[in-house]
Coordinates of C-alpha atoms in Angstrom, one line a residue:
X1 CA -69.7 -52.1 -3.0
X2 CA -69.1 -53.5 -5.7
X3 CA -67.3 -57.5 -6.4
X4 CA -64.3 -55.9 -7.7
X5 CA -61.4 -57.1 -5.1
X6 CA -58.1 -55.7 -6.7
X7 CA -55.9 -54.5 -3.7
X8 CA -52.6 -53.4 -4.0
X9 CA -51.4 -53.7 -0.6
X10 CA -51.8 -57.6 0.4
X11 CA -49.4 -57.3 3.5
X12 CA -46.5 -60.0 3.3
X13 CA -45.8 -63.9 3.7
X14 CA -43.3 -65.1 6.9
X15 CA -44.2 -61.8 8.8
X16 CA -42.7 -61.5 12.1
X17 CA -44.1 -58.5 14.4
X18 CA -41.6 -58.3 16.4
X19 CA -39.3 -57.8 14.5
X20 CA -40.9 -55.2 12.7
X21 CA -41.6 -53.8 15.6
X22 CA -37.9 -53.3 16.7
X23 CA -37.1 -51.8 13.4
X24 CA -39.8 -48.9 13.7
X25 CA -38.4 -48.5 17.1
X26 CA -34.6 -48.2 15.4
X27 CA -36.1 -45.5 12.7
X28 CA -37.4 -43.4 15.6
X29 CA -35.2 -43.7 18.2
X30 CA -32.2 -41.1 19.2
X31 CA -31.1 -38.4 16.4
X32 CA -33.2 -37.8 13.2
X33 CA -35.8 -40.4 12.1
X34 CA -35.3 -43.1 9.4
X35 CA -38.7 -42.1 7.1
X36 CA -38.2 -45.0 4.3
X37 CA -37.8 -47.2 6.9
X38 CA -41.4 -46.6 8.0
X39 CA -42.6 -46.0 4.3
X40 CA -41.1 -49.4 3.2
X41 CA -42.7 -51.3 6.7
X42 CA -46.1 -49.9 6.8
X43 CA -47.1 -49.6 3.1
X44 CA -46.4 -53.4 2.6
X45 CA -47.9 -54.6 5.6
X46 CA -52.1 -55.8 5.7
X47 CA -54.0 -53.5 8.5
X48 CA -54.0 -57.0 10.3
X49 CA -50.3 -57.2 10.0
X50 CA -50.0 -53.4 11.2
X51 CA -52.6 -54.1 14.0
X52 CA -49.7 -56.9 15.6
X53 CA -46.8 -54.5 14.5
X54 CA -48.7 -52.2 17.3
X55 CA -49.5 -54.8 20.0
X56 CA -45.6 -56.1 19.7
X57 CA -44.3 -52.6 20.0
X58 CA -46.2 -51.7 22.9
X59 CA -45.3 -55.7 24.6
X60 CA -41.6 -55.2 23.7
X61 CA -41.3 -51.3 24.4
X62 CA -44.4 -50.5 26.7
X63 CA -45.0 -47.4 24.7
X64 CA -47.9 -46.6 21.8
X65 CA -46.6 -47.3 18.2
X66 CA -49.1 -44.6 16.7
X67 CA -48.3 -42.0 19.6
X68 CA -44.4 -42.4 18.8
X69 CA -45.0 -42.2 15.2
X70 CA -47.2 -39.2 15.9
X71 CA -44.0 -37.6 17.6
X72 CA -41.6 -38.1 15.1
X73 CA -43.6 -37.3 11.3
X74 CA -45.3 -34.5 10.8
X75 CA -47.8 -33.3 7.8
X76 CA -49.8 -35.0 5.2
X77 CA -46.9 -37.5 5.9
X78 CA -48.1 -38.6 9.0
X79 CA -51.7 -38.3 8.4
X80 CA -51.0 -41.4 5.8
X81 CA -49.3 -43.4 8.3
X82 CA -52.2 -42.6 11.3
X83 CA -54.6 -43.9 8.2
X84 CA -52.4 -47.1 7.8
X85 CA -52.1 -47.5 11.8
X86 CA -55.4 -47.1 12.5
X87 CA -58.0 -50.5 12.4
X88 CA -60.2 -49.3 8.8
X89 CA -63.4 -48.8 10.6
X90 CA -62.1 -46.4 13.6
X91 CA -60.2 -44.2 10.8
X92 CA -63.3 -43.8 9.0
X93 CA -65.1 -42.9 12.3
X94 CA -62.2 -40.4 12.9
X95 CA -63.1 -39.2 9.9
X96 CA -66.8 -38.8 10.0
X97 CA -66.4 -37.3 13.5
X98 CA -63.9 -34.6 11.8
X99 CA -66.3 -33.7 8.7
X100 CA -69.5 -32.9 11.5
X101 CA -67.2 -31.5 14.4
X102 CA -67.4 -27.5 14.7
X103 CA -68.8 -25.1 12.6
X104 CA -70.2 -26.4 9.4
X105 CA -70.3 -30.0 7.7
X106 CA -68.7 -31.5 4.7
X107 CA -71.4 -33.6 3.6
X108 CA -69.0 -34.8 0.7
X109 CA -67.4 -37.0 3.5
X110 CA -70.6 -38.3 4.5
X111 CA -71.4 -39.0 1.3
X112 CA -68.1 -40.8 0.6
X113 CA -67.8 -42.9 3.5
X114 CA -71.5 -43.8 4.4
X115 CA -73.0 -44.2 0.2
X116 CA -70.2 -46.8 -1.3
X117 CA -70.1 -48.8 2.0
X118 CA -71.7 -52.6 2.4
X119 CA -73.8 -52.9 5.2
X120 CA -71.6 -55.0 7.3
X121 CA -69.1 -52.1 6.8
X122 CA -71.7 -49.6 7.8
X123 CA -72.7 -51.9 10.8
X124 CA -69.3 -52.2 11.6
X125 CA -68.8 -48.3 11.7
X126 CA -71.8 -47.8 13.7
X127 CA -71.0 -49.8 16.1
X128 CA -67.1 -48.2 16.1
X129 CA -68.4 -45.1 16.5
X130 CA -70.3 -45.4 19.2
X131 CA -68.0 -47.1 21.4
X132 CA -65.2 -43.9 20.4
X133 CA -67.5 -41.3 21.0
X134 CA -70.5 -42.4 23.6
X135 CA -73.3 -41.3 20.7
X136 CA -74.9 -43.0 18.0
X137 CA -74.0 -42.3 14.6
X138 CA -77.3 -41.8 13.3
X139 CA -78.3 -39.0 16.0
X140 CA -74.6 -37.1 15.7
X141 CA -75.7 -37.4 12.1
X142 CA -79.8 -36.1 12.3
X143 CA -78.5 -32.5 14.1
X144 CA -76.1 -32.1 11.7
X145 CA -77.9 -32.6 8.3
X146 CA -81.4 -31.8 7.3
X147 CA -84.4 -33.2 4.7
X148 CA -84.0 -35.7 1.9
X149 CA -80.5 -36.2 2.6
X150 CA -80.8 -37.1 6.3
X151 CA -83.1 -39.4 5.9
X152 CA -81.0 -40.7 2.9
X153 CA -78.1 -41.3 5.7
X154 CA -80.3 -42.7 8.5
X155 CA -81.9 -45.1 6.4
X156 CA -78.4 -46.4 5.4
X157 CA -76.7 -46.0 9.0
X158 CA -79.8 -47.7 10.6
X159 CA -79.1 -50.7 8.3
X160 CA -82.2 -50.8 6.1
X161 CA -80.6 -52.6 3.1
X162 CA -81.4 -55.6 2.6
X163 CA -78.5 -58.1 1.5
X164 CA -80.6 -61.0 1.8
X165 CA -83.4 -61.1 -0.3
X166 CA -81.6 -62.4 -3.5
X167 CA -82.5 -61.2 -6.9
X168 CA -86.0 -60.7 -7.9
X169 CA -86.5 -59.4 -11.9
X170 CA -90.2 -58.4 -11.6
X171 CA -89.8 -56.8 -8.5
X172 CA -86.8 -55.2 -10.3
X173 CA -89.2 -54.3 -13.2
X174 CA -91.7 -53.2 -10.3
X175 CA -89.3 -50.6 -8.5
X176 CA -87.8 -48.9 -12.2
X177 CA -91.6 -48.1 -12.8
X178 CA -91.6 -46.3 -9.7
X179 CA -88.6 -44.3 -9.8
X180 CA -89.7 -43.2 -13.7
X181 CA -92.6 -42.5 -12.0
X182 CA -91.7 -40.3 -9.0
X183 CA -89.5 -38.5 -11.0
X184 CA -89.2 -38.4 -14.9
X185 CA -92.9 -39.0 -15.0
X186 CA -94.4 -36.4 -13.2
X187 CA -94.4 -32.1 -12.4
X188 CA -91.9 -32.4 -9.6
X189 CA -89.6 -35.0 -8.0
X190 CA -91.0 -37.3 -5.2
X191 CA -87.6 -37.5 -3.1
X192 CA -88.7 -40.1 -0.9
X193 CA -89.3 -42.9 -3.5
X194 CA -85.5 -42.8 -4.5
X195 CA -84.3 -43.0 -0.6
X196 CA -86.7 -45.6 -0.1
X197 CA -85.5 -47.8 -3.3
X198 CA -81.9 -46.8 -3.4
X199 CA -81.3 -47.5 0.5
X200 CA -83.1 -50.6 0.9
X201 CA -82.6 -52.6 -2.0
X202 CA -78.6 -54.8 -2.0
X203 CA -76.7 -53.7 -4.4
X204 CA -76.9 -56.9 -7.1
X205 CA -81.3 -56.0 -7.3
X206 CA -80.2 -52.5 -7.5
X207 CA -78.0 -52.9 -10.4
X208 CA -81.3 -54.6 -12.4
X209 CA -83.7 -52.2 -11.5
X210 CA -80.8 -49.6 -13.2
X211 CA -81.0 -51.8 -16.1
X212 CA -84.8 -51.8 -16.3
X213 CA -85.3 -48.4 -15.7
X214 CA -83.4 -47.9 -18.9
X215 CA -85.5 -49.7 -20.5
X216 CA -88.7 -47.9 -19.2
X217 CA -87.1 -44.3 -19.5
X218 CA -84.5 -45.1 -22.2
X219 CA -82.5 -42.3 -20.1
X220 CA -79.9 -43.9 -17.2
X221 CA -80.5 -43.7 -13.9
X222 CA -77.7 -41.3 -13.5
X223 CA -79.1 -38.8 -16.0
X224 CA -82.6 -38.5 -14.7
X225 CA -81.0 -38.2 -10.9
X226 CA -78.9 -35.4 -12.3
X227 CA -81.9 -33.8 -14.0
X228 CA -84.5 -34.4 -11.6
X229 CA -82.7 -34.2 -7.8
X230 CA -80.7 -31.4 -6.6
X231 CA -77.9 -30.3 -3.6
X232 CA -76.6 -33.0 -1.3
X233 CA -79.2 -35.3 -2.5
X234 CA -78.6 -35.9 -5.8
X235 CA -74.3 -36.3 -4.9
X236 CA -75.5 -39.0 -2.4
X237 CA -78.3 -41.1 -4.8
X238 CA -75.5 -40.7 -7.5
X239 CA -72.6 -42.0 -5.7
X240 CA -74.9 -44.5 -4.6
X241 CA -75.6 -45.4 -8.4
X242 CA -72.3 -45.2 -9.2
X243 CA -70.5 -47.7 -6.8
X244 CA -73.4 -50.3 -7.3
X245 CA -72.1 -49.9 -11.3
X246 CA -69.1 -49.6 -10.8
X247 CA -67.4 -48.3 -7.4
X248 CA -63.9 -47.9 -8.8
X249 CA -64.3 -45.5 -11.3
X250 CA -66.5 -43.4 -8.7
X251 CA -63.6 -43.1 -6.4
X252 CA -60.9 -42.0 -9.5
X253 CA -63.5 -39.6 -9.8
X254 CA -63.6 -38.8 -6.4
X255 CA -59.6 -38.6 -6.6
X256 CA -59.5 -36.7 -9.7
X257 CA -61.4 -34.2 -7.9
X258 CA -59.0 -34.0 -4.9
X259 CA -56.3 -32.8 -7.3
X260 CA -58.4 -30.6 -9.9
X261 CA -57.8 -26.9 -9.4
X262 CA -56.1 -24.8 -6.7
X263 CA -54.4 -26.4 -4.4
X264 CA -54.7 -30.7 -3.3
X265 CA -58.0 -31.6 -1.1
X266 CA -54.9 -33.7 0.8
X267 CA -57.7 -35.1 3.0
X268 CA -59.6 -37.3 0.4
X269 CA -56.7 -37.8 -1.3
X270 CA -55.1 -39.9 1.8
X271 CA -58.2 -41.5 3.1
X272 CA -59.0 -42.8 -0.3
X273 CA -55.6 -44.0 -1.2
X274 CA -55.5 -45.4 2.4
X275 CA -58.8 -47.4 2.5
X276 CA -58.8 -48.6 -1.0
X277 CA -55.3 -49.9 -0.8
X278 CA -56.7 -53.4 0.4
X279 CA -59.6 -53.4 -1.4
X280 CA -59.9 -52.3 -4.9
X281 CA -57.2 -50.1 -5.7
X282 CA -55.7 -51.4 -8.1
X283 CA -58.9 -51.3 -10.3
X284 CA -59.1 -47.4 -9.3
X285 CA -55.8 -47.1 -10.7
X286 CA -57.0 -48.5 -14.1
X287 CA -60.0 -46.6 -14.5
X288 CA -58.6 -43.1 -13.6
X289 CA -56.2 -43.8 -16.6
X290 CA -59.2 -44.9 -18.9
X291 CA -61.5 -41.8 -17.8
X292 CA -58.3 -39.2 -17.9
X293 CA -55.5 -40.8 -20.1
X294 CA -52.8 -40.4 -16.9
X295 CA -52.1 -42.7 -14.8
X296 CA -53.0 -41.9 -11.0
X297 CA -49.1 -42.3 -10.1
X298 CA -48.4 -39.3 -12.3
X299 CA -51.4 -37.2 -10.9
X300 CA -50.3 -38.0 -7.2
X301 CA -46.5 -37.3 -8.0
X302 CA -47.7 -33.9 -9.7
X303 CA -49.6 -32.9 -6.6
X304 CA -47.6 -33.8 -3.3
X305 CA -43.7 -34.5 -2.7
X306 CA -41.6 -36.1 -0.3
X307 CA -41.8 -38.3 1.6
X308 CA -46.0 -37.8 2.0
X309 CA -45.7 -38.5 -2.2
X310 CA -43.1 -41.4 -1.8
X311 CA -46.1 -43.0 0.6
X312 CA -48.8 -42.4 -1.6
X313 CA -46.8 -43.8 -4.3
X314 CA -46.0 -47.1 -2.6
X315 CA -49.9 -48.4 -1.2
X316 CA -50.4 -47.4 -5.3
X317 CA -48.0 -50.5 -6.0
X318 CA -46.4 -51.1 -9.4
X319 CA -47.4 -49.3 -12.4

């Protein structure tokens, strides 16, 4: 979401499939299974690299790489390496499918994967997930959430942001007014004026009309979202806020929050590990250590062990 490109997994120059191929099959096949082999070859490799690991391994060996793997790891071990295996867009639809399946929804991993995406990532995902599961997002989505925050989440899903318009400082000026105004302003919060501004407008005008609104309120964004919006709503618009000012430190936070308390949410410790690893991980790295003075490797090695934390560790990269 936001320009920051600082991945820490780049996959690797003179890369031969094949033979990575036959060296996965060597740490899998017969007695016992070679586990830094597959930490070392998958951690290092781009999820275009990983994507020809598979179709070698199923040419050479006519059998499926992630089904084998499946086999032979178990745990939050293998739920990294599915993450790493998977193509980026059907893992997050995985994902989303998981959070609304069954009883009850985690709208923290709707909010996650569907605010702090760019709309050709959410087009892309839309797409994905209707050709895995036969229904649109956006419906699967509409019986499972309710009010201000499902029409928050369709407006995003159904692409209403637009990326093209450029950057406009009157209209930027224009659309602060009327957030102050639907909110701060008045007895009462009118929801549908901050969906309408914070799901249509790119990211770039967004970040102006923050600044103006400052100006206009002198409060943030943030603080009169907080103070003015409750429940689901208020996580969504913030993280929304957040990424467009600065999308790394929202997902340390998001990572900090994983490992705070009792026990490790090992699900969005993984998935965000996993899908920032090529995009801006390294820049979440340095920002958890400026918000919490440790470093995110320290954290993570506190939290999980073996060969699940030796995995972590690696898409992490140097310290």
């Amino acid at each position: 979401m936001s320009p920051i490109r600082e991945p820490t997994v780049v996959g690797i120059a003179n890369f031969n499939a094949a033979e990575d191929a036959a060296t996965l099959r060597g740490a899998m096949k017969g007695f016992g299974t070679d586990e830094q082999t597959i930490i070392d070859i998958l951690t290092s490799r781009s999820n275009v690299q990983r994507q020809a690991i598979s179709q070698a391994f199923t040419h050479e060996y006519g059998r499926d790489i992630i089904e084998d793997l499946k086999s032979e790891l178990g745990g939050h071990f293998e739920d990294v390496i599915i993450a790493l295996m998977l193509p980026p867009a059907e893992y997050l639809c995985r994902e989303l499918n998981n959070c609304m399946e069954g009883l009850g929804t985690d709208e923290q991993v709707l909010v996650e994967i569907l605010c702090t995406r760019t709309k050709p990532e959410i087009a892309e995902i839309v797409d994905t997930y209707e050709r895995l599961y036969n229904r649109p997002l956006a419906e699967h989505m509409c019986s499972e959430t309710s009010g201000d925050f499902r029409r928050l989440l369709t407006l995003i899903v159904t692409g209403a942001r637009d990326e093209e318009a450029g950057v406009d400082g009157a209209r930027a000026v224009e659309a602060a007014q009327q957030l102050y105004d639907a909110g701060e302003a008045k007895w009462g919060t009118d929801e549908e004026i901050f969906n309408k501004i914070l799901a249509h407008e790119s990211f770039a005008q967004l970040r102006l009309i923050f600044e103006e609104y400052k100006n206009i309120s002198g409060r943030t964004i943030e603080q009169a979202i907080k103070a003015e919006i409750d429940g689901e709503l208020k996580d969504a618009l913030s993280a929304i806020v957040e990424c467009v000012e600065n999308a790394p430190a929202w997902f340390a936070q998001r990572l900090r929050a994983s490992m705070q308390g009792a026990g490790t949410d090992d699900k969005v410790l993984v998935r965000v590990v996993a899908t920032r690893a090529e995009l801006d991980l390294g820049a979440v790295k340095r920002e958890y250590e400026r918000l919490y003075d440790k470093t995110l490797e320290s954290d993570i090695s506190g939290e999980t062990s073996g060969d699940y934390k030796r995995a972590l560790v690696a898409l992490l990269g140097p310290a």
